[in-house]
Amino acid sequence: MKRNTRLIHNKAGSPGRRTVNPPIERASTVILPDRKALYSRKPGYGRMGLSVQRELEVALCELEGASDAHLTPSGLSACAVAVASVVKAGDKVLISDSIYGPSRRFCERRLARMGVGCERFDPRKIQALEARLSDDVAAIFLESPGSLTFEISDTPAIVAMAKARDIRTIMDNTWSAGVFCQPLSMGVDLSVQALTKYVVGHADAFGGAITVKDKAIAKEVAELTDDWGISLGPEEAYAALRGTRTLITRLKQHETSALQIATWLDQQETVSQVIHPALPSHPDHALWSRDFSGSSGLFAFLVEAETDAEIDAFIDGLELFKLGFSWGGYESLIIPCDEQLTRLPEDWTQSRTGRLMRVHVGLEDADDLIEDLHRGFDALDRKKILDL
């Protein structure tokens, strides 16, 4: 990543000091030099972003191989903006059945009030998707790997059928953080990230980003963010920019530890399936190997538990893994996911064996995390014995 070497000047105009990162400018009003600058200089108002936002946009463009980046207050808002910027009343959006739940909620609830239709598709049934590409379909929204269930979509195939019909493609790329996958290089029109996760990396700020290579699409996104008044504050932009400095280093450790733990989980009798795209046992491993250069610290597994009480015993037995939403920070997290699953009737999750648990492997020692999971499984086994 490029490091900031911006030269800051004092009020007299003489050179001041160099800083590694740009200053946080807490400003709404920007003082401009003359009348013409009021309507010709950008940014002319603090909401459009100042030094730190511009530096973050440059970093994200470099990361994703983009020409333009647009910042939003959260990952969900980035997904909503990306979709809304490429549709109009009378259009239809096709969404992968495995996308982030709040993104699906926006598409199915909010788009309807905008006169835009929405239908789900199975992320693994590409031929069935192609058969549904009618003239009113304006966009296809996918997330790869899928949220919670980690299906890998055949992104190049989806892009090819979409481009043949002038349909926009949007991909949530948060899992790879733009490091392990570059959707724009595969022809995706809009790549979306929740900066909240790996880019910020410390569980202390929100942010979202949309990156594109096409100037016409960039204009559509820019106009919508202007019209809706969507922007990212300087404090949050600073946290995200700071996170980019260590992003690749952190991700390598997340990847290494997660693979070690996923491999160990795969050998446990209490676990019926480990769902990690980088494991050869994953159904979409070949697609992952083709389209990704690495893996992050987020995956899932199915634990042999029948009751909520058994799941509670497992979670209560853990000490290092914490119970909480989001991911991407130092801390390792785990959540049961069954309550969130609202999938198509024919989806593979309907016939699974065991309870779905999502894991984020943080930066703690991997052996300590394995020992912690041992404690959880021991507590689960004791609960099963007591219930007999």
Coordinates of C-alpha atoms in Angstrom, one line a residue, residues 85-373:
S85 CA -27.4 3.1 -7.9
V86 CA -27.9 0.7 -10.8
V87 CA -31.7 0.2 -10.7
K88 CA -34.9 2.1 -11.4
A89 CA -38.6 1.5 -11.0
G90 CA -39.7 -1.5 -13.0
D91 CA -36.4 -3.3 -12.8
K92 CA -35.6 -6.5 -11.0
V93 CA -32.6 -7.6 -8.9
L94 CA -31.5 -11.2 -8.6
I95 CA -29.7 -11.9 -5.3
S96 CA -27.8 -14.9 -4.1
D97 CA -29.6 -16.8 -1.4
S98 CA -26.3 -16.7 0.6
I99 CA -25.8 -12.9 0.8
Y100 CA -25.5 -11.0 4.1
G101 CA -28.9 -11.1 5.9
P102 CA -29.4 -7.3 6.2
S103 CA -28.4 -6.9 2.5
R104 CA -31.1 -9.4 1.6
R105 CA -33.6 -7.5 3.8
F106 CA -32.9 -4.3 2.1
C107 CA -33.4 -5.8 -1.3
E108 CA -36.6 -7.7 -0.4
R109 CA -38.2 -5.0 1.7
R110 CA -36.9 -1.6 0.7
L111 CA -36.5 -2.1 -3.1
A112 CA -40.2 -3.1 -3.3
R113 CA -41.2 0.4 -2.1
M114 CA -39.0 1.8 -4.9
G115 CA -40.8 -0.2 -7.5
V116 CA -38.0 -2.7 -7.9
G117 CA -38.5 -6.4 -7.8
C118 CA -36.2 -8.9 -6.1
E119 CA -35.8 -12.7 -6.4
R120 CA -33.3 -15.1 -4.9
F121 CA -31.2 -17.6 -6.7
D122 CA -29.2 -20.6 -5.5
P123 CA -25.5 -19.6 -5.6
R124 CA -24.5 -23.0 -6.9
K125 CA -27.1 -23.4 -9.7
I126 CA -25.7 -21.2 -12.4
Q127 CA -27.7 -22.7 -15.3
A128 CA -30.9 -22.1 -13.4
L129 CA -29.8 -18.5 -12.8
E130 CA -29.2 -18.0 -16.5
A131 CA -32.7 -19.2 -17.3
R132 CA -34.1 -16.4 -15.1
L133 CA -32.3 -13.5 -16.8
S134 CA -35.3 -11.7 -18.3
D135 CA -35.3 -8.3 -19.9
D136 CA -36.3 -6.5 -16.6
V137 CA -33.3 -7.9 -14.7
A138 CA -31.0 -4.9 -14.1
A139 CA -28.5 -6.3 -11.5
I140 CA -27.2 -9.5 -10.0
F141 CA -26.0 -9.3 -6.4
L142 CA -23.7 -12.0 -5.0
E143 CA -21.4 -12.6 -2.1
S144 CA -18.6 -15.1 -2.3
P145 CA -18.0 -16.8 -0.1
G146 CA -21.6 -16.7 1.1
S147 CA -22.4 -15.2 4.4
L148 CA -22.7 -17.9 7.2
T149 CA -22.6 -20.8 4.8
F150 CA -19.6 -20.0 2.6
E151 CA -20.6 -21.1 -0.8
I152 CA -18.3 -20.0 -3.6
S153 CA -20.1 -18.7 -6.7
D154 CA -18.7 -19.1 -10.2
T155 CA -18.2 -15.4 -10.5
P156 CA -16.7 -15.4 -14.0
A157 CA -19.6 -17.4 -15.4
I158 CA -22.1 -15.1 -13.7
V159 CA -20.3 -12.1 -15.1
A160 CA -20.2 -13.5 -18.6
M161 CA -23.9 -14.2 -18.8
A162 CA -24.7 -10.8 -17.2
K163 CA -22.5 -8.8 -19.6
A164 CA -24.1 -10.5 -22.6
R165 CA -27.4 -9.0 -21.4
D166 CA -26.1 -5.6 -20.1
I167 CA -26.9 -6.6 -16.5
R168 CA -24.8 -5.0 -13.7
T169 CA -23.0 -7.4 -11.3
I170 CA -22.3 -6.5 -7.6
M171 CA -20.2 -8.6 -5.3
D172 CA -19.8 -8.3 -1.5
N173 CA -16.0 -8.8 -1.2
T174 CA -15.7 -8.3 2.6
W175 CA -14.5 -11.9 3.3
S176 CA -11.3 -11.4 1.2
A177 CA -10.9 -7.7 2.2
G178 CA -9.8 -7.1 -1.4
V179 CA -6.6 -8.9 -0.6
F180 CA -7.4 -12.5 -1.5
C181 CA -9.9 -11.7 -4.3
Q182 CA -10.3 -8.9 -6.9
P183 CA -13.8 -9.1 -8.3
L184 CA -13.3 -6.1 -10.6
S185 CA -10.5 -8.1 -12.4
M186 CA -13.1 -10.8 -13.0
G187 CA -15.4 -8.3 -14.6
V188 CA -17.7 -7.6 -11.7
D189 CA -19.0 -4.0 -12.0
L190 CA -19.2 -3.0 -8.3
S191 CA -17.1 -4.5 -5.5
V192 CA -18.5 -3.8 -2.0
Q193 CA -16.7 -4.1 1.3
A194 CA -17.7 -3.6 4.9
L195 CA -14.6 -1.7 6.1
T196 CA -15.9 -2.4 9.6
K197 CA -14.4 -5.9 9.4
Y198 CA -10.8 -6.5 8.3
V199 CA -9.9 -3.1 7.0
V200 CA -10.6 -1.3 10.3
G201 CA -9.5 -4.5 12.0
H202 CA -9.9 -3.5 15.6
A203 CA -13.7 -3.7 16.2
D204 CA -13.9 0.0 17.0
A205 CA -15.3 1.7 13.9
F206 CA -17.8 1.3 11.1
G207 CA -17.4 2.0 7.4
G208 CA -18.2 0.8 3.9
A209 CA -16.8 1.1 0.4
I210 CA -17.9 0.7 -3.2
T211 CA -15.1 0.3 -5.8
V212 CA -15.6 0.4 -9.5
K213 CA -13.5 0.6 -12.7
D214 CA -16.2 1.9 -15.1
K215 CA -16.5 5.8 -15.0
A216 CA -20.2 5.7 -15.9
I217 CA -21.0 3.4 -13.0
A218 CA -18.8 5.6 -10.7
K219 CA -20.9 8.6 -11.7
E220 CA -24.1 6.7 -10.9
V221 CA -22.8 5.8 -7.4
A222 CA -21.4 9.3 -6.8
E223 CA -24.7 10.9 -7.7
L224 CA -26.7 8.6 -5.4
T225 CA -24.4 9.2 -2.5
D226 CA -24.7 13.0 -3.1
D227 CA -28.5 12.8 -3.4
W228 CA -28.9 10.6 -0.3
G229 CA -26.3 12.5 1.7
I230 CA -24.2 9.4 2.4
S231 CA -20.6 9.9 3.6
L232 CA -18.0 8.6 6.0
G233 CA -16.8 10.7 8.9
P234 CA -13.2 11.6 9.4
E235 CA -12.6 9.6 12.5
E236 CA -13.9 6.4 10.9
A237 CA -12.0 7.1 7.7
Y238 CA -8.8 7.5 9.7
A239 CA -9.4 4.2 11.5
A240 CA -9.9 2.4 8.2
L241 CA -6.9 4.1 6.6
R242 CA -4.7 3.1 9.5
G243 CA -6.0 -0.5 9.2
T244 CA -4.9 -0.7 5.6
R245 CA -1.3 -0.3 6.8
T246 CA -1.3 -3.6 8.5
L247 CA -4.1 -5.4 6.6
I248 CA -2.1 -7.9 4.7
T249 CA 0.1 -8.8 7.7
R250 CA -2.9 -9.4 9.9
L251 CA -4.8 -11.4 7.2
K252 CA -1.9 -13.8 6.8
Q253 CA -2.0 -14.6 10.5
H254 CA -5.8 -14.9 10.5
E255 CA -5.5 -17.3 7.5
T256 CA -2.8 -19.5 9.1
S257 CA -4.6 -19.8 12.4
A258 CA -8.0 -20.4 10.9
L259 CA -6.7 -23.2 8.6
Q260 CA -5.0 -24.9 11.6
I261 CA -8.2 -24.7 13.6
A262 CA -10.4 -25.8 10.7
T263 CA -8.2 -28.8 10.1
W264 CA -8.3 -29.7 13.8
L265 CA -12.1 -29.3 13.8
D266 CA -12.4 -31.6 10.8
Q267 CA -11.0 -34.4 13.0
Q268 CA -13.4 -34.1 15.9
E269 CA -16.2 -36.6 16.3
T270 CA -18.5 -33.9 17.6
V271 CA -18.2 -32.0 14.3
S272 CA -20.1 -33.3 11.4
Q273 CA -18.8 -30.9 8.8
V274 CA -16.3 -28.0 8.5
I275 CA -17.3 -25.4 6.0
H276 CA -14.1 -23.6 4.9
P277 CA -13.5 -23.0 1.2
A278 CA -9.7 -23.5 1.5
L279 CA -10.2 -27.1 2.6
P280 CA -10.2 -29.7 -0.2
S281 CA -13.4 -31.2 1.4
H282 CA -15.4 -28.0 0.6
P283 CA -17.8 -28.6 -2.4
D284 CA -16.5 -25.4 -4.1
H285 CA -12.8 -25.8 -3.3
A286 CA -11.9 -25.8 -7.0
L287 CA -13.7 -22.5 -7.6
W288 CA -12.0 -21.0 -4.6
S289 CA -8.6 -22.2 -5.7
R290 CA -9.1 -20.6 -9.1
D291 CA -10.5 -17.2 -8.0
F292 CA -8.8 -16.6 -4.6
S293 CA -5.2 -16.3 -3.6
G294 CA -5.8 -17.0 0.1
S295 CA -8.4 -17.3 2.8
S296 CA -9.4 -15.2 5.8
G297 CA -10.2 -16.1 9.4
L298 CA -14.0 -16.6 9.0
F299 CA -15.6 -20.0 8.4
A300 CA -18.3 -22.3 9.8
F301 CA -18.8 -25.8 11.1
L302 CA -21.7 -28.1 12.0
V303 CA -21.6 -29.4 15.6
E304 CA -23.5 -32.5 16.7
A305 CA -26.0 -30.9 19.0
E306 CA -29.8 -31.3 19.1
T307 CA -31.0 -28.7 21.6
D308 CA -30.5 -25.1 22.5
A309 CA -29.3 -26.2 25.9
E310 CA -26.5 -28.2 24.4
I311 CA -25.4 -25.3 22.3
D312 CA -25.5 -23.1 25.4
A313 CA -23.3 -25.6 27.2
F314 CA -20.8 -25.5 24.4
I315 CA -20.7 -21.7 24.3
D316 CA -20.5 -21.4 28.1
G317 CA -17.5 -23.8 28.2
L318 CA -15.5 -21.4 26.0
E319 CA -13.2 -18.8 27.5
L320 CA -11.2 -17.2 24.6
F321 CA -13.9 -17.4 21.9
K322 CA -16.4 -14.6 22.7
L323 CA -20.1 -14.5 21.7
G324 CA -20.7 -11.5 19.4
F325 CA -21.6 -10.3 15.9
S326 CA -19.2 -8.8 13.4
W327 CA -15.6 -10.0 12.9
G328 CA -12.3 -8.9 11.6
G329 CA -10.6 -7.8 14.8
Y330 CA -8.0 -9.3 17.2
E331 CA -10.6 -11.2 19.2
S332 CA -11.9 -14.6 18.2
L333 CA -15.7 -14.9 18.0
I334 CA -18.3 -17.6 17.6
I335 CA -22.1 -17.4 17.0
P336 CA -24.8 -20.0 16.4
C337 CA -26.4 -19.3 13.1
D338 CA -29.6 -21.3 12.8
E339 CA -31.7 -18.4 14.0
Q340 CA -30.5 -16.3 11.0
L341 CA -31.0 -18.9 8.3
T342 CA -34.0 -18.1 6.0
R343 CA -33.0 -19.9 2.9
L344 CA -34.8 -21.3 -0.1
P345 CA -36.7 -24.6 0.6
E346 CA -34.3 -26.6 -1.7
D347 CA -31.2 -25.2 -0.1
W348 CA -28.6 -27.6 1.2
T349 CA -28.9 -26.2 4.8
Q350 CA -32.4 -27.7 5.0
S351 CA -31.0 -31.2 5.1
R352 CA -27.8 -30.6 7.1
T353 CA -26.8 -32.6 10.2
G354 CA -26.0 -30.6 13.3
R355 CA -26.2 -26.9 14.3
L356 CA -24.4 -24.3 12.3
M357 CA -21.7 -22.3 14.1
R358 CA -19.8 -19.4 12.5
V359 CA -16.2 -18.8 13.8
H360 CA -14.0 -15.9 13.4
V361 CA -10.4 -16.9 14.3
G362 CA -8.6 -13.8 15.7
L363 CA -5.0 -13.2 16.4
E364 CA -4.7 -15.1 19.7
D365 CA -2.4 -18.2 19.7
A366 CA -4.0 -20.9 17.6
D367 CA -3.0 -23.7 20.1
D368 CA -4.7 -21.7 22.9
L369 CA -7.9 -21.4 20.7
I370 CA -7.9 -25.2 20.0
E371 CA -7.6 -25.8 23.8
D372 CA -10.5 -23.5 24.3
L373 CA -12.6 -25.4 21.8

